[in-house]
Amino acid sequence: MTVTRVGMGLVDASPYEEARRWAEHWCQLWFLDDTGADRLRIADVEAGWATHAEVYYLLHRLALRLMGEPGRPMPLKDRLRAVGLDRSVRNTALWALAARRTDHRPVDVLALLEIPTPSMMDGVVAVVGELGVRARIVAGDPRVHLRCRRAGLPSEALQAVFSERRSADSGDAAVQNAFDRIEKDPPPMLLRGRDVTRQALEVIGPFVKRSLPWLVAETAALARAIDRARPSSMVLASDQHRLGRVATQLARGRGIRTIVVQHGLPQMRIGLVPAVADHIAVWSISSRKWFVEHGTPPERLTVTGNPRWARAFEASGAVRSATVILALSPTSVGVNARVVQLAIEAIRISETNSSLIIKLHPGHRDWGWVRKLVREVPFVRIIRNEPIEPLLAQSAATVVLRSTVAMDALAAGTPVILIRVDGGLSAADAELRETRLPTADDPSNLAQEIRALLKPTGRRAYFAKHAETIERLIGPRDAARRIKELALP
């Protein structure tokens, strides 16, 4: 493994991270001309920017393959997305859900949700709850719509019409022509000094040609939803992902303010910057600093705290058990396997009779290997979609390599131990480098930290030492109210 020194830590340059950085760079550049204009602009939609987060995953997988890294079978959902067919499936389901009775009354605030993960949903949902009847959710994913309905939240399914997707002036032909122009004059996409432009466009092409015509229909559907609601503000989980990017453009043309609720710990640009919304409701002073360093004008940043931590704050006084939570990260299988093995061995040698809960990352789907790895380990339990706040609040410690769960844990009053493993970039060397939180790189170190935190004196010492750091990371504790005031006219 090659490493480069940053500050006092070491930053991993493993193939996975090298591929991530390459994909992060090119997914925001491949569609731009020499002036920085979006060459995939279709029917007034900057489609290259709207889909750059989706293209990132295609390029990351390509880079790993070109570097000779072993690939794993893609789940069906990812295979459909890779060729642009997931949008027809998603929009067919939304169309069916939209046929049910829906409240279309005007509201002061319209919230957009398009990704059904807790980090992308919970903060916005908390703000909608604070706003009450003055807000409604427009759901760009059937799972979002169904979860909102089950929770009793006002939700409208985004209804993209098939005829709009096929319209002659903004559908297949326009997409094909735009992509053809890029193919004739592409930027040189170099990977380890090798020009891989042709391979990259071969991967991107099927996605673009099948998915972007649906973006035209989704844009029309979103415009109808906005015009029915006539809001003064829109609240978004992201202005970088597909519909969120389009929403900011539509809102700006209608004089509607857009507010993004920071959804994750800043780890990479994708999903966070370059910010295009009018306001970004950031967690803390620490988050604000990151956004400014990555080019966001300070006047567009408001420190509000994270509304999804309200449940963690409420649960923070729970009675602690001897349980340790291990949160896996969106990184390679090999790195996550080493993380799991490190945690299991640490529990074994700690002689504390502790149990281990492994929290799978919701953004990944290929987790079958985890169950095989821990099949013979009696003190391990695996969770994926269960609410994590109650578990965090009852646990002795949370162990992470690089995950937003570190922040969730600190909000719940649970100590965090950062770990390092070969080939994996640790938060101790990246976004949490300045915190000086306890860090372990082998089972004996980790076992020692766990034993200390199982004692009340050890917990008190941990929070006394890191109180200022935690306050700087977590920010205000009334985030939903603050964002409500930011959103209302």
Tab-separated table of C-alpha atoms in Angstrom:
chain	number	residue	atom	x	y	z
A	1	MET	CA	0.000	0.000	0.000
A	2	THR	CA	1.255	3.471	-0.917
A	3	VAL	CA	0.584	6.306	1.505
A	4	THR	CA	1.125	10.046	1.534
A	5	ARG	CA	1.521	12.110	4.659
A	6	VAL	CA	-1.138	14.711	5.476
A	7	GLY	CA	-0.725	16.617	8.735
A	8	MET	CA	0.123	14.093	11.430
A	9	GLY	CA	-1.755	11.209	9.804
A	10	LEU	CA	-1.391	8.931	6.819
A	11	VAL	CA	-3.797	9.065	3.892
A	12	ASP	CA	-4.332	5.806	2.064
A	13	ALA	CA	-3.647	5.654	-1.685
A	14	SER	CA	-5.050	2.143	-2.187
A	15	PRO	CA	-6.542	1.227	-5.579
A	16	TYR	CA	-10.040	1.728	-4.197
A	17	GLU	CA	-9.263	5.273	-3.028
A	18	GLU	CA	-7.302	6.046	-6.182
A	19	ALA	CA	-10.291	4.941	-8.268
A	20	ARG	CA	-12.630	6.965	-6.049
A	21	ARG	CA	-10.638	10.155	-6.508
A	22	TRP	CA	-10.382	9.606	-10.282
A	23	ALA	CA	-14.130	8.986	-10.611
A	24	GLU	CA	-14.917	11.947	-8.356
A	25	HIS	CA	-12.840	14.181	-10.624
A	26	TRP	CA	-14.130	13.007	-13.991
A	27	CYS	CA	-17.820	12.594	-13.183
A	28	GLN	CA	-17.943	16.388	-12.813
A	29	LEU	CA	-15.880	17.154	-15.920
A	30	TRP	CA	-16.537	14.680	-18.745
A	31	PHE	CA	-19.607	16.560	-20.041
A	32	LEU	CA	-18.220	20.143	-19.882
A	33	ASP	CA	-16.923	22.202	-22.782
A	34	ASP	CA	-13.877	24.491	-22.657
A	35	THR	CA	-15.953	27.293	-21.104
A	36	GLY	CA	-17.402	25.065	-18.366
A	37	ALA	CA	-20.841	24.803	-19.993
A	38	ASP	CA	-22.835	21.563	-19.738
A	39	ARG	CA	-22.784	19.911	-23.183
A	40	LEU	CA	-25.574	17.543	-22.079
A	41	ARG	CA	-28.001	20.414	-21.614
A	42	ILE	CA	-31.327	19.022	-22.853
A	43	ALA	CA	-34.635	20.903	-22.862
A	44	ASP	CA	-33.079	23.558	-20.595
A	45	VAL	CA	-31.942	20.886	-18.112
A	46	GLU	CA	-28.226	20.664	-17.276
A	47	ALA	CA	-28.363	16.893	-17.539
A	48	GLY	CA	-24.629	16.314	-17.110
A	49	TRP	CA	-24.662	17.997	-13.734
A	50	ALA	CA	-27.984	16.402	-12.771
A	51	THR	CA	-26.600	12.896	-13.343
A	52	HIS	CA	-22.963	13.316	-12.305
A	53	ALA	CA	-23.507	11.474	-9.000
A	54	GLU	CA	-24.894	8.475	-10.896
A	55	VAL	CA	-22.009	8.561	-13.382
A	56	TYR	CA	-19.565	8.602	-10.469
A	57	TYR	CA	-20.470	5.006	-9.533
A	58	LEU	CA	-20.066	3.846	-13.133
A	59	LEU	CA	-16.627	5.448	-13.420
A	60	HIS	CA	-15.469	4.178	-10.033
A	61	ARG	CA	-16.297	0.607	-10.980
A	62	LEU	CA	-14.613	1.072	-14.366
A	63	ALA	CA	-11.437	2.449	-12.807
A	64	LEU	CA	-11.157	-0.504	-10.444
A	65	ARG	CA	-11.545	-2.925	-13.350
A	66	LEU	CA	-8.949	-1.122	-15.457
A	67	MET	CA	-6.507	-1.205	-12.541
A	68	GLY	CA	-6.953	-4.971	-12.331
A	69	GLU	CA	-8.900	-4.982	-9.080
A	70	PRO	CA	-11.261	-7.937	-8.622
A	71	GLY	CA	-14.880	-7.010	-9.179
A	72	ARG	CA	-17.945	-8.478	-7.519
A	73	PRO	CA	-21.273	-9.302	-9.176
A	74	MET	CA	-23.524	-6.263	-9.449
A	75	PRO	CA	-26.932	-6.541	-7.755
A	76	LEU	CA	-29.899	-6.309	-10.130
A	77	LYS	CA	-30.690	-2.725	-9.129
A	78	ASP	CA	-27.145	-1.603	-9.932
A	79	ARG	CA	-27.187	-3.463	-13.266
A	80	LEU	CA	-30.423	-1.699	-14.213
A	81	ARG	CA	-28.950	1.663	-13.217
A	82	ALA	CA	-25.765	1.035	-15.196
A	83	VAL	CA	-27.789	0.798	-18.422
A	84	GLY	CA	-30.330	3.452	-17.480
A	85	LEU	CA	-33.304	1.115	-17.075
A	86	ASP	CA	-33.872	1.792	-13.373
A	87	ARG	CA	-35.664	5.063	-14.157
A	88	SER	CA	-38.414	3.353	-16.156
A	89	VAL	CA	-38.965	0.903	-13.281
A	90	ARG	CA	-38.936	3.671	-10.666
A	91	ASN	CA	-41.230	5.980	-12.607
A	92	THR	CA	-43.691	3.210	-13.417
A	93	ALA	CA	-44.007	2.513	-9.686
A	94	LEU	CA	-44.384	6.227	-8.912
A	95	TRP	CA	-47.024	6.574	-11.631
A	96	ALA	CA	-49.023	3.753	-10.038
A	97	LEU	CA	-48.704	5.314	-6.576
A	98	ALA	CA	-49.681	8.746	-7.900
A	99	ALA	CA	-53.021	7.318	-9.034
A	100	ARG	CA	-54.065	7.167	-5.383
A	101	ARG	CA	-55.663	10.169	-3.745
A	102	THR	CA	-53.049	12.882	-3.159
A	103	ASP	CA	-53.274	16.267	-1.454
A	104	HIS	CA	-52.260	18.953	-3.962
A	105	ARG	CA	-53.055	22.036	-1.883
A	106	PRO	CA	-50.618	24.956	-1.865
A	107	VAL	CA	-48.063	24.972	0.958
A	108	ASP	CA	-45.417	27.357	2.268
A	109	VAL	CA	-42.627	24.770	1.998
A	110	LEU	CA	-42.233	21.905	-0.461
A	111	ALA	CA	-39.675	19.233	0.481
A	112	LEU	CA	-38.086	16.949	-2.110
A	113	LEU	CA	-36.869	13.463	-1.219
A	114	GLU	CA	-35.394	11.134	-3.827
A	115	ILE	CA	-33.071	8.697	-1.997
A	116	PRO	CA	-34.575	6.382	0.660
A	117	THR	CA	-31.620	6.169	3.065
A	118	PRO	CA	-31.842	7.453	6.663
A	119	SER	CA	-29.174	10.110	6.150
A	120	MET	CA	-30.992	11.489	3.093
A	121	MET	CA	-34.511	11.245	4.554
A	122	ASP	CA	-34.479	11.753	8.302
A	123	GLY	CA	-33.286	15.355	8.458
A	124	VAL	CA	-35.793	16.616	5.899
A	125	VAL	CA	-38.596	14.568	7.482
A	126	ALA	CA	-37.834	16.178	10.868
A	127	VAL	CA	-38.112	19.634	9.301
A	128	VAL	CA	-41.421	18.721	7.643
A	129	GLY	CA	-42.684	17.494	11.025
A	130	GLU	CA	-41.721	20.818	12.587
A	131	LEU	CA	-43.548	22.714	9.826
A	132	GLY	CA	-46.722	20.632	10.122
A	133	VAL	CA	-49.514	21.541	7.686
A	134	ARG	CA	-47.374	24.240	6.118
A	135	ALA	CA	-45.242	21.653	4.309
A	136	ARG	CA	-45.567	18.681	1.958
A	137	ILE	CA	-43.110	16.134	0.566
A	138	VAL	CA	-42.770	15.320	-3.114
A	139	ALA	CA	-41.255	11.839	-3.413
A	140	GLY	CA	-38.995	10.939	-6.323
A	141	ASP	CA	-38.735	7.284	-5.296
A	142	PRO	CA	-41.590	4.858	-4.508
A	143	ARG	CA	-39.865	3.702	-1.315
A	144	VAL	CA	-39.713	7.286	-0.070
A	145	HIS	CA	-43.411	7.796	-0.805
A	146	LEU	CA	-44.471	4.587	0.952
A	147	ARG	CA	-42.333	5.315	4.023
A	148	CYS	CA	-43.760	8.827	4.275
A	149	ARG	CA	-47.296	7.520	4.002
A	150	ARG	CA	-46.676	4.883	6.677
A	151	ALA	CA	-45.330	7.636	8.939
A	152	GLY	CA	-48.422	9.770	8.332
A	153	LEU	CA	-46.516	12.469	6.464
A	154	PRO	CA	-48.092	14.368	3.549
A	155	SER	CA	-46.392	12.975	0.459
A	156	GLU	CA	-46.998	13.346	-3.257
A	157	ALA	CA	-45.557	10.759	-5.675
A	158	LEU	CA	-43.709	12.374	-8.568
A	159	GLN	CA	-45.649	11.365	-11.680
A	160	ALA	CA	-43.443	11.348	-14.779
A	161	VAL	CA	-45.574	10.824	-17.877
A	162	PHE	CA	-44.378	8.302	-20.480
A	163	SER	CA	-45.438	10.491	-23.407
A	164	GLU	CA	-43.152	13.279	-22.147
A	165	ARG	CA	-40.218	10.894	-21.974
A	166	ARG	CA	-40.758	10.100	-25.678
A	167	SER	CA	-41.425	13.652	-26.894
A	168	ALA	CA	-39.628	14.411	-30.141
A	169	ASP	CA	-38.152	17.739	-29.127
A	170	SER	CA	-36.687	16.713	-25.758
A	171	GLY	CA	-36.398	12.927	-25.656
A	172	ASP	CA	-34.287	10.250	-27.255
A	173	ALA	CA	-33.092	12.216	-30.288
A	174	ALA	CA	-31.855	15.184	-28.250
A	175	VAL	CA	-29.996	12.903	-25.851
A	176	GLN	CA	-28.377	10.948	-28.681
A	177	ASN	CA	-27.288	14.126	-30.453
A	178	ALA	CA	-25.798	15.621	-27.291
A	179	PHE	CA	-23.859	12.452	-26.515
A	180	ASP	CA	-22.660	12.171	-30.116
A	181	ARG	CA	-21.191	15.672	-29.910
A	182	ILE	CA	-19.256	14.750	-26.778
A	183	GLU	CA	-18.000	11.507	-28.368
A	184	LYS	CA	-16.618	13.495	-31.322
A	185	ASP	CA	-14.678	15.852	-29.064
A	186	PRO	CA	-14.175	14.237	-25.640
A	187	PRO	CA	-11.783	15.389	-22.940
A	188	PRO	CA	-8.738	13.117	-22.506
A	189	MET	CA	-9.585	11.010	-19.437
A	190	LEU	CA	-6.259	9.717	-18.142
A	191	LEU	CA	-5.936	6.960	-15.534
A	192	ARG	CA	-2.374	6.222	-14.382
A	193	GLY	CA	-1.113	7.979	-17.505
A	194	ARG	CA	-3.279	5.889	-19.837
A	195	ASP	CA	-6.027	7.431	-21.982
A	196	VAL	CA	-9.236	5.570	-21.044
A	197	THR	CA	-11.684	7.985	-22.673
A	198	ARG	CA	-13.096	5.372	-25.045
A	199	GLN	CA	-13.737	2.872	-22.247
A	200	ALA	CA	-15.316	5.564	-20.074
A	201	LEU	CA	-17.716	6.686	-22.797
A	202	GLU	CA	-18.626	3.066	-23.538
A	203	VAL	CA	-19.672	2.709	-19.893
A	204	ILE	CA	-21.441	6.069	-19.680
A	205	GLY	CA	-23.217	5.799	-23.059
A	206	PRO	CA	-25.920	3.207	-22.272
A	207	PHE	CA	-26.794	4.985	-19.041
A	208	VAL	CA	-27.057	8.389	-20.723
A	209	LYS	CA	-29.105	7.233	-23.708
A	210	ARG	CA	-31.736	5.412	-21.646
A	211	SER	CA	-31.788	7.464	-18.455
A	212	LEU	CA	-31.649	11.069	-19.654
A	213	PRO	CA	-34.903	10.974	-21.658
A	214	TRP	CA	-36.570	10.068	-18.363
A	215	LEU	CA	-34.904	13.092	-16.767
A	216	VAL	CA	-36.859	15.277	-19.179
A	217	ALA	CA	-40.123	13.684	-18.028
A	218	GLU	CA	-39.091	13.897	-14.372
A	219	THR	CA	-38.325	17.581	-14.812
A	220	ALA	CA	-41.796	18.205	-16.229
A	221	ALA	CA	-43.367	16.248	-13.360
A	222	LEU	CA	-41.368	18.158	-10.777
A	223	ALA	CA	-42.359	21.472	-12.382
A	224	ARG	CA	-46.048	20.469	-12.097
A	225	ALA	CA	-45.606	19.542	-8.429
A	226	ILE	CA	-43.907	22.874	-7.678
A	227	ASP	CA	-46.566	24.862	-9.531
A	228	ARG	CA	-49.372	23.080	-7.666
A	229	ALA	CA	-47.734	23.684	-4.285
A	230	ARG	CA	-46.730	27.312	-5.017
A	231	PRO	CA	-44.208	27.279	-2.127
A	232	SER	CA	-42.048	30.161	-1.038
A	233	SER	CA	-39.216	27.716	-0.204
A	234	MET	CA	-38.061	24.226	-1.086
A	235	VAL	CA	-36.142	22.003	1.354
A	236	LEU	CA	-33.838	19.396	-0.192
A	237	ALA	CA	-31.593	16.633	1.084
A	238	SER	CA	-29.176	17.373	-1.760
A	239	ASP	CA	-28.736	19.847	-4.600
A	240	GLN	CA	-26.203	17.514	-6.247
A	241	HIS	CA	-28.240	14.401	-6.928
A	242	ARG	CA	-30.503	14.057	-9.919
A	243	LEU	CA	-33.844	15.628	-8.937
A	244	GLY	CA	-32.385	17.957	-6.333
A	245	ARG	CA	-30.162	19.533	-8.960
A	246	VAL	CA	-33.135	20.021	-11.285
A	247	ALA	CA	-35.275	21.379	-8.428
A	248	THR	CA	-32.824	24.181	-7.708
A	249	GLN	CA	-32.948	25.227	-11.350
A	250	LEU	CA	-36.770	25.124	-11.489
A	251	ALA	CA	-37.119	26.943	-8.164
A	252	ARG	CA	-34.724	29.711	-9.151
A	253	GLY	CA	-36.737	30.394	-12.301
A	254	ARG	CA	-39.859	30.786	-10.163
A	255	GLY	CA	-38.346	32.952	-7.461
A	256	ILE	CA	-38.492	30.137	-4.877
A	257	ARG	CA	-35.716	29.852	-2.281
A	258	THR	CA	-33.930	26.510	-1.968
A	259	ILE	CA	-32.458	25.166	1.263
A	260	VAL	CA	-30.301	22.047	1.432
A	261	VAL	CA	-30.125	20.124	4.711
A	262	GLN	CA	-26.604	18.683	5.021
A	263	HIS	CA	-27.099	14.929	4.890
A	264	GLY	CA	-23.696	13.444	5.597
A	265	LEU	CA	-20.259	13.884	7.090
A	266	PRO	CA	-18.167	15.724	4.478
A	267	GLN	CA	-15.917	13.032	3.029
A	268	MET	CA	-15.889	13.785	-0.697
A	269	ARG	CA	-17.292	16.394	-3.060
A	270	ILE	CA	-19.882	14.121	-4.658
A	271	GLY	CA	-23.276	14.801	-3.102
A	272	LEU	CA	-22.161	18.008	-1.369
A	273	VAL	CA	-20.395	20.469	-3.680
A	274	PRO	CA	-20.343	22.555	-5.819
A	275	ALA	CA	-23.377	23.893	-3.969
A	276	VAL	CA	-26.042	25.496	-6.154
A	277	ALA	CA	-28.898	25.987	-3.672
A	278	ASP	CA	-29.556	29.391	-2.133
A	279	HIS	CA	-28.810	28.180	1.400
A	280	ILE	CA	-27.027	25.180	2.925
A	281	ALA	CA	-28.106	24.307	6.461
A	282	VAL	CA	-24.852	22.860	7.802
A	283	TRP	CA	-24.354	20.897	10.991
A	284	SER	CA	-21.693	22.873	12.741
A	285	ILE	CA	-18.760	25.257	12.601
A	286	SER	CA	-16.630	22.322	11.504
A	287	SER	CA	-18.965	21.544	8.583
A	288	ARG	CA	-19.156	25.207	7.616
A	289	LYS	CA	-15.367	25.341	7.415
A	290	TRP	CA	-15.328	22.355	5.043
A	291	PHE	CA	-17.914	23.878	2.701
A	292	VAL	CA	-16.043	27.193	2.584
A	293	GLU	CA	-12.759	25.384	1.859
A	294	HIS	CA	-14.518	23.626	-1.030
A	295	GLY	CA	-15.677	26.822	-2.690
A	296	THR	CA	-19.069	27.580	-1.126
A	297	PRO	CA	-19.675	31.304	-0.479
A	298	PRO	CA	-19.905	31.826	3.312
A	299	GLU	CA	-23.090	33.906	3.006
A	300	ARG	CA	-24.948	30.838	1.717
A	301	LEU	CA	-24.074	28.739	4.784
A	302	THR	CA	-26.127	28.728	7.994
A	303	VAL	CA	-25.095	26.645	11.014
A	304	THR	CA	-28.282	24.913	12.182
A	305	GLY	CA	-27.259	21.510	13.531
A	306	ASN	CA	-28.567	18.228	12.145
A	307	PRO	CA	-32.335	17.667	12.615
A	308	ARG	CA	-31.993	13.889	12.390
A	309	TRP	CA	-30.034	13.879	15.656
A	310	ALA	CA	-33.067	14.943	17.715
A	311	ARG	CA	-33.867	11.296	18.485
A	312	ALA	CA	-30.250	10.655	19.416
A	313	PHE	CA	-30.256	13.608	21.831
A	314	GLU	CA	-33.458	12.325	23.436
A	315	ALA	CA	-32.081	8.796	23.829
A	316	SER	CA	-28.663	9.819	25.114
A	317	GLY	CA	-29.502	9.133	28.764
A	318	ALA	CA	-30.301	5.455	28.249
A	319	VAL	CA	-28.729	2.773	30.423
A	320	ARG	CA	-25.566	1.434	28.794
A	321	SER	CA	-24.895	-2.198	27.987
A	322	ALA	CA	-21.633	-3.940	27.131
A	323	THR	CA	-22.503	-3.776	23.431
A	324	VAL	CA	-20.106	-2.357	20.844
A	325	ILE	CA	-21.426	-1.128	17.491
A	326	LEU	CA	-19.281	-1.459	14.373
A	327	ALA	CA	-20.452	0.737	11.469
A	328	LEU	CA	-19.184	-0.402	8.087
A	329	SER	CA	-18.251	2.135	5.422
A	330	PRO	CA	-18.831	2.610	1.678
A	331	THR	CA	-15.438	1.199	0.756
A	332	SER	CA	-14.068	-2.015	-0.723
A	333	VAL	CA	-15.083	-5.475	0.451
A	334	GLY	CA	-11.485	-6.257	1.365
A	335	VAL	CA	-11.181	-3.214	3.619
A	336	ASN	CA	-14.531	-3.843	5.293
A	337	ALA	CA	-13.584	-7.492	5.856
A	338	ARG	CA	-10.388	-6.390	7.623
A	339	VAL	CA	-12.461	-3.952	9.726
A	340	VAL	CA	-14.826	-6.769	10.781
A	341	GLN	CA	-11.958	-9.121	11.603
A	342	LEU	CA	-10.222	-6.449	13.679
A	343	ALA	CA	-13.367	-5.760	15.709
A	344	ILE	CA	-14.153	-9.438	16.290
A	345	GLU	CA	-10.632	-10.205	17.487
A	346	ALA	CA	-10.671	-7.158	19.772
A	347	ILE	CA	-13.923	-8.301	21.417
A	348	ARG	CA	-12.515	-11.800	21.821
A	349	ILE	CA	-9.381	-10.670	23.650
A	350	SER	CA	-11.037	-7.886	25.655
A	351	GLU	CA	-12.401	-10.409	28.204
A	352	THR	CA	-15.420	-8.165	28.773
A	353	ASN	CA	-18.250	-10.470	27.600
A	354	SER	CA	-19.200	-7.730	25.155
A	355	SER	CA	-21.411	-8.299	22.133
A	356	LEU	CA	-20.842	-6.764	18.709
A	357	ILE	CA	-23.516	-5.245	16.466
A	358	ILE	CA	-22.390	-4.792	12.858
A	359	LYS	CA	-24.272	-1.995	11.103
A	360	LEU	CA	-24.265	-2.416	7.321
A	361	HIS	CA	-24.028	0.739	5.224
A	362	PRO	CA	-27.405	1.384	3.500
A	363	GLY	CA	-25.776	2.673	0.329
A	364	HIS	CA	-24.254	-0.744	-0.489
A	365	ARG	CA	-26.177	-3.908	-1.303
A	366	ASP	CA	-23.524	-6.611	-1.601
A	367	TRP	CA	-23.236	-7.642	2.057
A	368	GLY	CA	-23.647	-11.423	1.803
A	369	TRP	CA	-19.971	-11.935	2.631
A	370	VAL	CA	-20.462	-10.421	6.116
A	371	ARG	CA	-22.862	-13.143	7.206
A	372	LYS	CA	-20.470	-15.831	5.968
A	373	LEU	CA	-17.578	-14.206	7.811
A	374	VAL	CA	-19.355	-14.070	11.186
A	375	ARG	CA	-21.379	-17.289	10.901
A	376	GLU	CA	-19.398	-19.043	13.646
A	377	VAL	CA	-19.091	-16.008	15.941
A	378	PRO	CA	-21.744	-16.208	18.707
A	379	PHE	CA	-21.448	-12.635	20.010
A	380	VAL	CA	-22.164	-10.889	16.663
A	381	ARG	CA	-25.470	-9.498	15.418
A	382	ILE	CA	-25.944	-7.838	12.005
A	383	ILE	CA	-28.402	-5.007	11.340
A	384	ARG	CA	-29.146	-3.011	8.218
A	385	ASN	CA	-32.392	-0.990	8.231
A	386	GLU	CA	-33.220	-0.864	11.934
A	387	PRO	CA	-33.232	2.601	13.557
A	388	ILE	CA	-29.743	3.036	14.966
A	389	GLU	CA	-30.341	5.789	17.539
A	390	PRO	CA	-31.760	3.528	20.302
A	391	LEU	CA	-28.910	1.057	19.798
A	392	LEU	CA	-26.276	3.780	19.904
A	393	ALA	CA	-27.719	5.246	23.078
A	394	GLN	CA	-27.564	1.878	24.853
A	395	SER	CA	-24.078	0.888	23.696
A	396	ALA	CA	-20.719	1.269	25.375
A	397	ALA	CA	-18.867	2.397	22.254
A	398	THR	CA	-19.090	2.798	18.496
A	399	VAL	CA	-16.238	1.744	16.219
A	400	VAL	CA	-15.863	3.220	12.730
A	401	LEU	CA	-13.331	3.407	9.956
A	402	ARG	CA	-15.042	6.219	8.067
A	403	SER	CA	-18.769	6.747	8.564
A	404	THR	CA	-21.348	9.392	9.474
A	405	VAL	CA	-22.412	6.992	12.237
A	406	ALA	CA	-19.492	8.460	14.184
A	407	MET	CA	-21.466	11.701	14.398
A	408	ASP	CA	-24.724	9.897	15.182
A	409	ALA	CA	-22.968	8.162	18.067
A	410	LEU	CA	-21.493	11.344	19.549
A	411	ALA	CA	-24.936	12.976	19.359
A	412	ALA	CA	-26.320	10.017	21.318
A	413	GLY	CA	-23.640	10.410	23.986
A	414	THR	CA	-21.780	7.302	22.864
A	415	PRO	CA	-17.964	7.314	22.691
A	416	VAL	CA	-16.434	6.782	19.262
A	417	ILE	CA	-13.250	4.854	18.547
A	418	LEU	CA	-11.710	5.375	15.125
A	419	ILE	CA	-9.768	2.522	13.566
A	420	ARG	CA	-7.173	2.063	10.852
A	421	VAL	CA	-6.733	-1.001	8.674
A	422	ASP	CA	-4.421	-1.718	5.759
A	423	GLY	CA	-5.852	-0.297	2.527
A	424	GLY	CA	-8.601	1.780	4.120
A	425	LEU	CA	-8.723	5.534	4.538
A	426	SER	CA	-9.551	6.263	8.170
A	427	ALA	CA	-11.550	9.246	9.397
A	428	ALA	CA	-8.669	9.673	11.846
A	429	ASP	CA	-6.533	10.736	8.881
A	430	ALA	CA	-9.217	12.571	6.912
A	431	GLU	CA	-12.375	14.459	7.976
A	432	LEU	CA	-11.928	13.800	11.741
A	433	ARG	CA	-8.166	14.234	11.762
A	434	GLU	CA	-8.289	17.335	13.981
A	435	THR	CA	-10.525	15.758	16.638
A	436	ARG	CA	-7.848	13.531	18.211
A	437	LEU	CA	-10.497	10.921	19.035
A	438	PRO	CA	-9.103	7.581	20.276
A	439	THR	CA	-7.715	5.542	17.383
A	440	ALA	CA	-6.785	1.857	17.214
A	441	ASP	CA	-4.944	-0.008	14.497
A	442	ASP	CA	-4.750	-3.513	15.951
A	443	PRO	CA	-6.983	-5.752	18.128
A	444	SER	CA	-5.061	-5.166	21.350
A	445	ASN	CA	-5.328	-1.359	21.030
A	446	LEU	CA	-9.042	-1.602	20.312
A	447	ALA	CA	-9.634	-4.057	23.177
A	448	GLN	CA	-7.880	-1.677	25.554
A	449	GLU	CA	-10.102	1.251	24.459
A	450	ILE	CA	-13.250	-0.859	24.832
A	451	ARG	CA	-12.300	-2.010	28.338
A	452	ALA	CA	-11.755	1.604	29.413
A	453	LEU	CA	-15.120	2.766	28.049
A	454	LEU	CA	-17.041	-0.003	29.790
A	455	LYS	CA	-16.207	1.725	33.085
A	456	PRO	CA	-18.193	4.832	34.156
A	457	THR	CA	-14.937	6.584	35.004
A	458	GLY	CA	-13.603	5.873	31.525
A	459	ARG	CA	-16.711	7.287	29.875
A	460	ARG	CA	-16.618	10.433	31.998
A	461	ALA	CA	-12.949	10.951	31.168
A	462	TYR	CA	-13.661	10.485	27.440
A	463	PHE	CA	-16.339	13.190	27.323
A	464	ALA	CA	-14.440	15.543	29.607
A	465	LYS	CA	-11.461	15.349	27.266
A	466	HIS	CA	-13.434	15.705	24.027
A	467	ALA	CA	-16.332	17.965	25.067
A	468	GLU	CA	-15.142	20.961	23.051
A	469	THR	CA	-14.412	18.834	19.984
A	470	ILE	CA	-17.844	17.186	20.121
A	471	GLU	CA	-19.609	20.539	20.447
A	472	ARG	CA	-17.729	21.837	17.408
A	473	LEU	CA	-18.734	18.769	15.378
A	474	ILE	CA	-22.366	18.415	16.456
A	475	GLY	CA	-23.551	22.025	16.431
A	476	PRO	CA	-26.911	23.322	17.732
A	477	ARG	CA	-29.458	20.886	19.147
A	478	ASP	CA	-32.638	22.568	17.836
A	479	ALA	CA	-31.896	22.139	14.139
A	480	ALA	CA	-35.446	21.480	12.904
A	481	ARG	CA	-36.677	24.725	14.456
A	482	ARG	CA	-33.777	26.691	12.979
A	483	ILE	CA	-34.342	25.290	9.482
A	484	LYS	CA	-38.078	25.928	9.815
A	485	GLU	CA	-37.350	29.603	10.511
A	486	LEU	CA	-34.947	29.676	7.570
A	487	ALA	CA	-37.582	28.183	5.257
A	488	LEU	CA	-40.657	30.202	6.201
A	489	PRO	CA	-41.344	33.536	4.517
